Coordinates of C-alpha atoms and ligand atoms in Angstrom, one line a residue:
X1 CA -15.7 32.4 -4.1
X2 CA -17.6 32.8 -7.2
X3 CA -17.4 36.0 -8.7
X4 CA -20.5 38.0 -9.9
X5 CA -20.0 37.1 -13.8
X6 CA -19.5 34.0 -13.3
X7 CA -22.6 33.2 -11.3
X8 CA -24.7 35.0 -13.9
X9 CA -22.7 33.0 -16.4
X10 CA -23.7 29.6 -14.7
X11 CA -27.2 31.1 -14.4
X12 CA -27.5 31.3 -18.5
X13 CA -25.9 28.2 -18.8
X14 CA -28.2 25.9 -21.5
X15 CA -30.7 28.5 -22.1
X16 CA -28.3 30.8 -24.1
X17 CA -26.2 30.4 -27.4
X18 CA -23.0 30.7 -28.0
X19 CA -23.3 33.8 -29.7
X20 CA -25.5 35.0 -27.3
X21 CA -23.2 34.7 -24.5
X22 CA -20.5 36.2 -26.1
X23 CA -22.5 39.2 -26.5
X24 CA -22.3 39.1 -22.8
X25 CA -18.9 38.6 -22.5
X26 CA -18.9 42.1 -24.6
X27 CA -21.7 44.0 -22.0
X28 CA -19.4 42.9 -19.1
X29 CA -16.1 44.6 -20.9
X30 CA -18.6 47.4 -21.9
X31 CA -19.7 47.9 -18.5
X32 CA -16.2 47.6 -17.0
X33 CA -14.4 50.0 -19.7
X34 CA -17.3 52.7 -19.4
X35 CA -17.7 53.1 -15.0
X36 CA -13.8 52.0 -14.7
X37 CA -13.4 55.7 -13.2
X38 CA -16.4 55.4 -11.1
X39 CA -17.1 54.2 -7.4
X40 CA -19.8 54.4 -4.8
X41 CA -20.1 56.0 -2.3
X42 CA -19.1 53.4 -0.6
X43 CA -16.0 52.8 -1.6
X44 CA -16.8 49.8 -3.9
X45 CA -16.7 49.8 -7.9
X46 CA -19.5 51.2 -9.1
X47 CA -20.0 48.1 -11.6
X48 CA -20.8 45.8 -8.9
X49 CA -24.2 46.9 -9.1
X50 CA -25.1 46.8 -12.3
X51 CA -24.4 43.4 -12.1
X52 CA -25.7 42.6 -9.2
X53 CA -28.4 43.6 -10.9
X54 CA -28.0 41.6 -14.0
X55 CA -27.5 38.7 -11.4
X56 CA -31.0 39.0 -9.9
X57 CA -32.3 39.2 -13.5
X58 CA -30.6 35.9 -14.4
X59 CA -32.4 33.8 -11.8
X60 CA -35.7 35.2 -12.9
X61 CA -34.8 33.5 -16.4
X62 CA -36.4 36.2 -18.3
X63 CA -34.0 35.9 -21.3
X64 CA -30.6 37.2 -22.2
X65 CA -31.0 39.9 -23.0
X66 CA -32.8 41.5 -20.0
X67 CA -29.5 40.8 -18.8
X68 CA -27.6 42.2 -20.9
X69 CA -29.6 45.0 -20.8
X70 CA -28.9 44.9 -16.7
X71 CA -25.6 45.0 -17.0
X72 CA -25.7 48.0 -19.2
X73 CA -28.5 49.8 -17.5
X74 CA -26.3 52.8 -15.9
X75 CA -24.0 53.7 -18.7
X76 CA -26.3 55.8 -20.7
X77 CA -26.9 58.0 -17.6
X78 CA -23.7 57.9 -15.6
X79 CA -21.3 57.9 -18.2
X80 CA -22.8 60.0 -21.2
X81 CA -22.9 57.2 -23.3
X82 CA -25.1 57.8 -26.1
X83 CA -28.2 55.1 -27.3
X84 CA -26.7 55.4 -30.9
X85 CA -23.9 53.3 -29.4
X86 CA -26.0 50.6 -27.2
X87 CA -27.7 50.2 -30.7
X88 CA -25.1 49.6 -32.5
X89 CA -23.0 47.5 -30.5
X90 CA -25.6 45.2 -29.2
X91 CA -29.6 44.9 -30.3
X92 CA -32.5 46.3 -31.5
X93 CA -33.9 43.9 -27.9
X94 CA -31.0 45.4 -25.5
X95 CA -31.3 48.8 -27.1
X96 CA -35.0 49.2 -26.5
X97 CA -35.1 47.8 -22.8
X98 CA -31.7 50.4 -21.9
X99 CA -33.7 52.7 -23.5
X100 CA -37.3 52.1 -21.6
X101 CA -35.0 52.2 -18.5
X102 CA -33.4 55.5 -19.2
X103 CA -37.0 57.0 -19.7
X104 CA -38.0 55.8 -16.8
X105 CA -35.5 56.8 -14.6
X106 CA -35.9 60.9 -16.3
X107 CA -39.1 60.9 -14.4
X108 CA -38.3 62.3 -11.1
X109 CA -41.3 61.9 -8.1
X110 CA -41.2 64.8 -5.7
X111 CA -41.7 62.4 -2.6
X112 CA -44.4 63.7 -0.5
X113 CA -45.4 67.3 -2.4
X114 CA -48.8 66.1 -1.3
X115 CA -48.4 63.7 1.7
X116 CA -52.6 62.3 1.5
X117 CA -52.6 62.7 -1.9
X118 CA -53.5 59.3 -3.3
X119 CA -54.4 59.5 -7.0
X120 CA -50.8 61.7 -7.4
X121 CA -49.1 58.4 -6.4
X122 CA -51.5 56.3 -8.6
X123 CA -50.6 58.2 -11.5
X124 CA -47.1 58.0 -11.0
X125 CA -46.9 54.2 -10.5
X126 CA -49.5 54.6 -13.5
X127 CA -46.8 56.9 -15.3
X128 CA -44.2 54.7 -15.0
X129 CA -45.9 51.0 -16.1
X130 CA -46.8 53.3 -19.4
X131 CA -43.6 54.7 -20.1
X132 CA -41.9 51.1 -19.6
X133 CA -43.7 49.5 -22.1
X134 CA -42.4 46.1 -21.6
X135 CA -42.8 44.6 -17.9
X136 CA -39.2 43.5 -18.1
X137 CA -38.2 47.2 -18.2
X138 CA -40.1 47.2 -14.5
X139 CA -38.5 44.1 -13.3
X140 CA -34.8 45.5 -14.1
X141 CA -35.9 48.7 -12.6
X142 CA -37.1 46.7 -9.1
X143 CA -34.1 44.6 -9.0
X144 CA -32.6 48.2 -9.6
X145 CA -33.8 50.3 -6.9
X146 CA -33.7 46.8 -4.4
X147 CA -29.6 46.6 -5.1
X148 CA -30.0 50.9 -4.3
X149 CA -31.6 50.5 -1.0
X150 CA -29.4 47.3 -0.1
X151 CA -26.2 50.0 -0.5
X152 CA -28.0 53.6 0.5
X153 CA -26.0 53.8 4.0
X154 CA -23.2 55.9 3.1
X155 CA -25.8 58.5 1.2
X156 CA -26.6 61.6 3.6
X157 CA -29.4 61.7 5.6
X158 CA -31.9 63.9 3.7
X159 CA -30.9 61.8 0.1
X160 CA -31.8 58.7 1.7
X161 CA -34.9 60.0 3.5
X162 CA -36.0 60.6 -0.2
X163 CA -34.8 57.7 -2.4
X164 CA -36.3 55.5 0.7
X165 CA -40.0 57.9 0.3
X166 CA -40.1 57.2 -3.0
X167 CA -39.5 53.0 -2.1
X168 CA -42.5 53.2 -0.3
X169 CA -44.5 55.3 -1.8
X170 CA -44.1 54.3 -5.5
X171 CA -42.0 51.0 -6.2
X172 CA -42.8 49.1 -3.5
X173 CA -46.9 48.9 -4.3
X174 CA -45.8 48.8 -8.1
X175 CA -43.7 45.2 -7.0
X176 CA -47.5 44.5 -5.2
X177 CA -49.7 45.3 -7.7
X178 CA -47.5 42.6 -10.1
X179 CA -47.9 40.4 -6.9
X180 CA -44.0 40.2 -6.1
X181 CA -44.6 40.3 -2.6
X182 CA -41.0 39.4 -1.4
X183 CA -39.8 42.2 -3.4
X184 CA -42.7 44.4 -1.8
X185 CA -42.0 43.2 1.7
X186 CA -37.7 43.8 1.2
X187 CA -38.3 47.4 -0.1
X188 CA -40.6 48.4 2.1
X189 CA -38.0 47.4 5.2
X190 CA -35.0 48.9 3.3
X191 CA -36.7 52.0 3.5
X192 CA -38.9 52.0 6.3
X193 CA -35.6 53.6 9.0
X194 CA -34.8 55.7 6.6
X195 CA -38.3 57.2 6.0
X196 CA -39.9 57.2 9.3
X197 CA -36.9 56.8 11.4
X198 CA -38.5 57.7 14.9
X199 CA -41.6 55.1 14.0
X200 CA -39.2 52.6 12.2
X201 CA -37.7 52.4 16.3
X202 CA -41.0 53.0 18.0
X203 CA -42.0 49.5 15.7
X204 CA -39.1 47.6 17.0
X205 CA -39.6 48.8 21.0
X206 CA -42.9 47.5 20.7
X207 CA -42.1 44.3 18.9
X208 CA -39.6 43.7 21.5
X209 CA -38.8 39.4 21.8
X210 CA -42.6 38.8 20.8
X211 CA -41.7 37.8 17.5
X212 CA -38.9 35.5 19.0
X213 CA -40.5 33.8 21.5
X214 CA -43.9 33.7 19.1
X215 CA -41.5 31.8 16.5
X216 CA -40.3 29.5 19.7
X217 CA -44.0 28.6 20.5
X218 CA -45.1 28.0 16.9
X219 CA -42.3 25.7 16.3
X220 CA -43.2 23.3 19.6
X221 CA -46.8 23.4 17.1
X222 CA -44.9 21.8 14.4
X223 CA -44.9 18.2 15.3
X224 CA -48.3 18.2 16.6
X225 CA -49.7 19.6 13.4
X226 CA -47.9 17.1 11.7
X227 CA -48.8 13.9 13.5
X228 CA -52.3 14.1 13.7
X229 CA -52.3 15.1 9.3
X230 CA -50.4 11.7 8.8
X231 CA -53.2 9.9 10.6
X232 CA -55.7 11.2 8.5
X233 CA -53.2 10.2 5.3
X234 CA -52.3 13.6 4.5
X235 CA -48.4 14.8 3.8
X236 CA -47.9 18.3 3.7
X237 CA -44.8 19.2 1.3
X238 CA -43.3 21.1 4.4
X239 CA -44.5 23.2 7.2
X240 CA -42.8 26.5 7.7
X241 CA -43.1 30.2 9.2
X242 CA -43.2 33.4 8.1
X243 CA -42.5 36.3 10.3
X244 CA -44.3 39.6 9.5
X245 CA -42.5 42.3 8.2
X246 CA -41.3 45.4 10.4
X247 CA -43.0 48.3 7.8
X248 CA -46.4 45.9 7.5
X249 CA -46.2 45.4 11.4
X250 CA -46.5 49.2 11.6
X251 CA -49.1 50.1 9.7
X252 CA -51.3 47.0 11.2
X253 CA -49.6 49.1 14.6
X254 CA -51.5 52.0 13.5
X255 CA -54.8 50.6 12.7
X256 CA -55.4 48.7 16.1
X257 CA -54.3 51.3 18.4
X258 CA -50.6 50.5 18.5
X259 CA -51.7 47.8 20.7
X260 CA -49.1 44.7 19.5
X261 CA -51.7 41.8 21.0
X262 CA -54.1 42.7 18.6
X263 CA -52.0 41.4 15.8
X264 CA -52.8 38.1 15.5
X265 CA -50.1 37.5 12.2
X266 CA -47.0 38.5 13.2
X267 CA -45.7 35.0 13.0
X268 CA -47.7 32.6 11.0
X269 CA -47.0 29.0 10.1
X270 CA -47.2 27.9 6.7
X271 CA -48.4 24.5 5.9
X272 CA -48.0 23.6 2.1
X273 CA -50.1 20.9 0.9
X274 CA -49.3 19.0 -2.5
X275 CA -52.9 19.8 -3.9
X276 CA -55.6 21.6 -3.9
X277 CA -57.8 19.2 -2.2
X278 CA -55.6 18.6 0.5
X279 CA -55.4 22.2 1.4
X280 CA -59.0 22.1 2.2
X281 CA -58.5 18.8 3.9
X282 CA -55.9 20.1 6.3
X283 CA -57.8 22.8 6.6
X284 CA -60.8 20.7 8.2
X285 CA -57.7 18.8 10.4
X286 CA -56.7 22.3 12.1
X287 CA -60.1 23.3 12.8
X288 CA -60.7 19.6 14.7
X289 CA -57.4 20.3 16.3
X290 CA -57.8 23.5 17.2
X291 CA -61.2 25.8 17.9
X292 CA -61.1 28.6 15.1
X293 CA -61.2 32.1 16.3
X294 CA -64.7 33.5 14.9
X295 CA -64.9 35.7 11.6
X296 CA -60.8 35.1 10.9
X297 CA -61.5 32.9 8.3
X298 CA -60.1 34.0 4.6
X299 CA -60.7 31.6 2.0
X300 CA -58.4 33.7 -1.1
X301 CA -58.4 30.2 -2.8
X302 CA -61.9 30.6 -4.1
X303 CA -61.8 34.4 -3.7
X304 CA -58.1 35.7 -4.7
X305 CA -56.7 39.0 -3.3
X306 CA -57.1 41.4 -7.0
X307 CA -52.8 41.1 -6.9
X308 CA -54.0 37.0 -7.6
X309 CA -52.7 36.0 -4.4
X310 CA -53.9 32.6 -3.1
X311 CA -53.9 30.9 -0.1
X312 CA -56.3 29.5 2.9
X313 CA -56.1 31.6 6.2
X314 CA -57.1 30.5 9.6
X315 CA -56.2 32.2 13.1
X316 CA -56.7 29.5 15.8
X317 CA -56.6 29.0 19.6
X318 CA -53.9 26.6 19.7
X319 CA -52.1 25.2 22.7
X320 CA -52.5 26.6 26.1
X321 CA -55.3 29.5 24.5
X322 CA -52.9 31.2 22.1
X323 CA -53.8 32.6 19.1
X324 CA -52.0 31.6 15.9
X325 CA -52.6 32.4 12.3
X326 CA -52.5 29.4 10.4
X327 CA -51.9 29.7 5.8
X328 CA -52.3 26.8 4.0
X329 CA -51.3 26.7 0.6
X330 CA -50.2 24.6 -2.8
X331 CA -46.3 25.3 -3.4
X332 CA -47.5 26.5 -6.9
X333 CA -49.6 29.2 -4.9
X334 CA -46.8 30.0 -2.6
X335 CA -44.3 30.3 -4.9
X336 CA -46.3 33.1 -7.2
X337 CA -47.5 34.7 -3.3
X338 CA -43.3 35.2 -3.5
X339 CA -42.8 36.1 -7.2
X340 CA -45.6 37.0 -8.7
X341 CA -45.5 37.5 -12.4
X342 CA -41.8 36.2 -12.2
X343 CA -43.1 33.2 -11.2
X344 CA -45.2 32.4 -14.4
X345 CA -42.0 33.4 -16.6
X346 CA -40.2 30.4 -14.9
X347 CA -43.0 28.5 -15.1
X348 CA -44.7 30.0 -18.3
X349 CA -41.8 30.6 -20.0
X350 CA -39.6 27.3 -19.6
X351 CA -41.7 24.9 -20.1
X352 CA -39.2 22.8 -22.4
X353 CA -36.2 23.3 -20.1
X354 CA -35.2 20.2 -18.4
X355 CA -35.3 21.5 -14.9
X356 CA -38.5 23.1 -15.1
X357 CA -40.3 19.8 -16.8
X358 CA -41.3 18.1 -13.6
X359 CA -42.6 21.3 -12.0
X360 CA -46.3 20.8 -12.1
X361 CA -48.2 23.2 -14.8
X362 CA -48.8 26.6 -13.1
X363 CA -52.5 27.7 -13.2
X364 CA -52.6 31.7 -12.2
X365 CA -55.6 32.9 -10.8
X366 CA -58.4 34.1 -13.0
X367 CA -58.9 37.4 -12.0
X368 CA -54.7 38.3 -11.9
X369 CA -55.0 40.4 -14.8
X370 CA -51.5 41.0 -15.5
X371 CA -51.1 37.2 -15.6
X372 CA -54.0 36.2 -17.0
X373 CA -53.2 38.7 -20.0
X374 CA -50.1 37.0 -20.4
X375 CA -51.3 33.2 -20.9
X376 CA -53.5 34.4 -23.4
X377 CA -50.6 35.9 -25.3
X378 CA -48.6 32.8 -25.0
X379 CA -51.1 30.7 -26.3
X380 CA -50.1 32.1 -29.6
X381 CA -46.8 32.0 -29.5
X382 CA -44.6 28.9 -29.7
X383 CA -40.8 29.2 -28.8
X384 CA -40.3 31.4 -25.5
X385 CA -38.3 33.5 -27.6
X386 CA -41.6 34.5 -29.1
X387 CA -43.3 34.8 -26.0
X388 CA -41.1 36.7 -24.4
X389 CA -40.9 39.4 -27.8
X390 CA -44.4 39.6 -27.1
X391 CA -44.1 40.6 -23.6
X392 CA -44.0 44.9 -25.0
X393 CA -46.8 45.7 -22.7
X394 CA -48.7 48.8 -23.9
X395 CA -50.1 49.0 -19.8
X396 CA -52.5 51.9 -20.8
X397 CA -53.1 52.0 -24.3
X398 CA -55.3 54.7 -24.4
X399 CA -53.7 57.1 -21.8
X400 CA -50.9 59.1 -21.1
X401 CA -49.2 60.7 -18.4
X402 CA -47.2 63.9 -18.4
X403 CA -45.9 66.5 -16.0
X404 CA -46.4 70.3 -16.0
X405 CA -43.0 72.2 -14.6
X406 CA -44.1 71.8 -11.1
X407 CA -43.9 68.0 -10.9
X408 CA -47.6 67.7 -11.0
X409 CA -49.1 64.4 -13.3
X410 CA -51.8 65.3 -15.7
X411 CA -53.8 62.4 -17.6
X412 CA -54.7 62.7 -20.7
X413 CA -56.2 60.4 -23.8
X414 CA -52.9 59.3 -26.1
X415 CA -53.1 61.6 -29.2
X416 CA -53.9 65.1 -26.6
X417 CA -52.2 67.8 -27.7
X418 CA -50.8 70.5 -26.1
X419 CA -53.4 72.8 -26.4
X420 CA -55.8 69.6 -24.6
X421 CA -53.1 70.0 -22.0
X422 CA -53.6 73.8 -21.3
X423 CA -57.2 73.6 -20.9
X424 CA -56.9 71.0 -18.4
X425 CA -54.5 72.9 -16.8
X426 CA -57.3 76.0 -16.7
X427 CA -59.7 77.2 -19.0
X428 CA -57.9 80.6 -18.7
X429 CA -54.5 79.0 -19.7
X430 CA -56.2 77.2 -22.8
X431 CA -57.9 80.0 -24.3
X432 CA -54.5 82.4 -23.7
X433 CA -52.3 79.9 -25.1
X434 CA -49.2 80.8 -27.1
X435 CA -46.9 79.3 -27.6
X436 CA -46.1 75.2 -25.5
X437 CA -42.3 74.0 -24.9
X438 CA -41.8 69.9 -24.3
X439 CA -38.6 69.0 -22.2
X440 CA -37.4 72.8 -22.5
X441 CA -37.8 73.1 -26.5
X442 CA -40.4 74.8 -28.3
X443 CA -42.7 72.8 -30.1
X444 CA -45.8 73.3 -32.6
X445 CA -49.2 74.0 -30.5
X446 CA -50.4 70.6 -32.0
X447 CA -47.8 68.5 -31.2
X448 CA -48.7 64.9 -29.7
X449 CA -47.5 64.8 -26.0
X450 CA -46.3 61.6 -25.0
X451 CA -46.0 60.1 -20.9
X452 CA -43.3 61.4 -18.9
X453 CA -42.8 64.4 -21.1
X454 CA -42.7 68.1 -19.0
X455 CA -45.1 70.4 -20.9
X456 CA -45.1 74.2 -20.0
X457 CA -47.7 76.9 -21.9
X458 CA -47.0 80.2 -22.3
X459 CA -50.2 82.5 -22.6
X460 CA -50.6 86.0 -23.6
X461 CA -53.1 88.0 -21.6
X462 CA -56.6 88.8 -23.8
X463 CA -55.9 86.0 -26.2
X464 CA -58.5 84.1 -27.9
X465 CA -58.6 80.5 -28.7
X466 CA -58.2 80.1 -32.8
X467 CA -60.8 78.2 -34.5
X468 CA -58.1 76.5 -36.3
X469 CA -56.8 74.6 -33.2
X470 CA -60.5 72.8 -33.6
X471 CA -58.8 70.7 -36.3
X472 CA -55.9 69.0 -33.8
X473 CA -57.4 68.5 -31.0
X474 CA -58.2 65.4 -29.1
X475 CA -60.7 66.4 -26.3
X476 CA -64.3 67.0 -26.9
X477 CA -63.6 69.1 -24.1
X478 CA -61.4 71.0 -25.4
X479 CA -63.6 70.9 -28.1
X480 CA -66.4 72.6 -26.4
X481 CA -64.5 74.8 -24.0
X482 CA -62.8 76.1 -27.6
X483 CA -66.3 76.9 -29.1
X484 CA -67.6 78.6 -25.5
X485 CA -64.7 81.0 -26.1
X486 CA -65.4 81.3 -29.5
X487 CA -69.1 82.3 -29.1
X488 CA -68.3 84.6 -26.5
X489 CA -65.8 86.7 -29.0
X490 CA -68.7 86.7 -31.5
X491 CA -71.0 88.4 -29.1
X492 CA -68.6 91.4 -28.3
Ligands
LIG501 MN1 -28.7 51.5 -11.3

């Protein structure tokens, strides 16, 4: 059997230089030397997962080194090695992504502080896309978290209840919202029986052999589907199935009364057409074949999900009165419905490699943002090398995100201060501000905060604001709430 190096090794093959690779060679023995005393929990070296990590990273072929950078992503945090080092040793590139990853990872979510609390979680995914600063820095940290959850088991119950929280609640939709739906849809089972344990079994009662005998049904569809395309000349790249997934099974449970009939998805066949045209055109085929159930009818060719995802969906009566959901896509379409913005790396991204020439030109979706961002930056750019440097996202680059000492995420325009940071704490804690520490150290009341850092103000009862803090700060509402105070002192 192949070991883990030397699949990534393989993986690099014709895309890397010699030089490059034996910068490799030197992460690996890096790696090796610095967790050599460490194992998980379960028993295995703990370097197996950094570079099962790096592995997963290869076959998205976003450069070396992102890999590289893989490979090395725990040893700033487990073994106290310091970024000076990573620096040295390797790149400016691998410093800079170990370094985005190491930030990230500071940022600690307090799973369910608020359990209905929506915008928390949106500022935390929100938190984390502007800390990384470079989606390959996200990408590392989902393969990351994805090789966790594959190897949480031997963790205690309550440490896995909370890594598995946090899967749900914050990675998972961040793998979504770059429309990596496989990623999504892996995470969100990993975690699901750890989270909810009681529902995660109460999903799997109900379920029961539907999905089996669903599957056995669908596939007796298969022939008939294709015979009668072939009479009409069309050939459909393959026809497939896709099961839904347990976690999404339960939430649709939840919406329709728990009542598993109602779910009209939980297998679908797949039928991928070479073109556009003849997605529509085998479209018009099922609905001869089959009568269409009313008002089930999604067209997200012409109207893509916001995550760019693109396909046709039908649900149908087929034979004998049952109802099956029918997707009809291109294999560019399902391929990005699987990958997302990975997708348009390998596509975008390796244009001149061999294997990736005959691949037909990848169009993403006009309103994928993240996507759509990206062609126009490669249109400038002419070696993937290029393309790739030019892939330091700044996600928000107006906002950022930082904690107060209870865990709580406050938003704030980039350049705020932290005297703009007291007042939108409280009015009360602005005006008695006296003094601010960042990350435990004292700093200068008009020091520029920056996302993920943990602010605390200390205030001293029957302080007034000083009219000097007018000249550093960022607000216009701190601004005026600075002034109101002000006034009021010059009316005692
Ligand atoms: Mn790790």
């Amino acid at each position: 059997m192949k070991s883990l190096k030397q699949k990534i090794i393989q993986d690099l093959e014709g895309s890397a230089n010699e030089r490059e690779m034996d910068l490799l060679d030197k992460a690996f023995e890096f790696a090796e030397k610095s967790h050599s005393e460490q194992k998980r929990i379960s028993g295995e070296p703990f370097v197996n997962h950094p570079l099962r990590v790096a592995l997963f990273i290869s076959q998205m072929k976003l450069g070396i080194n992102s890999v590289i950078a893989s490979v090395l992503h725990d040893v700033v945090e487990n073994c106290e090695i310091p970024l000076s080092e990573i620096k040295s040793q390797f790149n400016e590139e691998v410093y800079f992504l170990v370094n985005g990853l190491t930030n990230v990872n500071k940022i600690k979510y307090i799973a369910c502080k608020k359990e209905d609390d929506t915008t928390e979680k949106e500022n935390f995914r929100n938190m984390i896309l502007a800390m990384a600063k470079d989606l390959r820095i996200i990408l590392i940290k989902l393969a990351d978290r994805l090789d966790n959850m594959k190897t949480l088991w031997p963790l205690e119950t309550e440490k896995k209840r909370k890594k598995s929280l946090e899967t749900l609640e914050i990675l998972a939709p961040l793998a979504y919202r770059l429309g990596m739906s496989d990623i999504g849809a892996q995470l969100e089972d990993l975690a699901f029986p750890y989270a909810y344990e009681e529902e995660y079994k109460l999903t799997k009662k109900i379920i029961g052999k539907r999905s089996e005998e669903l599957k056995n049904y669908i596939q007796e569809l298969v022939p008939l589907v294709q015979k009668e395309l072939k009479k009409n000349n069309l050939d459909p790249k393959k026809i497939q199935f896709r099961t839904k997934h347990l976690y999404s099974i339960w939430r649709k449970l939840q919406k329709e009364d728990m009542d598993i009939k109602r779910i009209y998805d939980l297998v679908a066949m797949r039928i991928i057409m070479p073109n556009l045209e003849e997605c529509y055109a085998a479209l018009g085929i099922i609905h001869q074949m089959w009568r269409p159930v009313p008002g089930r009818f999604k067209d997200y060719i012409a109207l893509p999900k916001p995550n760019g995802y693109q396909s046709l969906h039908t649900t149908v009566f087929a034979k004998d009165g049952k109802i099956v959901e029918i997707q009809i896509r291109t294999p560019e379409m399902d391929e990005e419905a699987e990958w997302g913005i990975a997708a348009y790396w390998i596509y975008g991204s390796q244009k001149d490699d061999k294997k990736y020439k005959k691949r037909k030109k990848f169009n993403p979706p006009k309103n994928f943002y993240w996507v759509n961002q990206l062609r126009e930056w490669q249109k400038k750019f002419y070696s993937s090398e290029e393309f790739i440097n030019s892939l330091k996202v700044d996600f928000f680059k107006d906002r950022i995100f930082v904690l107060t000492p209870k865990g709580d995420i406050i938003d704030l325009p980039d350049g705020a201060t932290t005297i703009d940071f007291a007042y939108q704490i409280h009015t009360d804690v602005g005006n008695q501000a006296a003094g601010a520490k960042v990350n435990g150290k004292l700093v200068s009341l008009d020091y520029k905060l920056q996302s993920g850092e943990v602010i605390e103000i200390t205030t001293k009862k029957r302080k007034l604001p000083s009219s000097s803090w007018l000249e550093f700060v960022k607000m216009s509402e701190t601004r005026k709430k600075i002034q109101d105070a002000l006034k009021g002192k010059n009316s005692i």
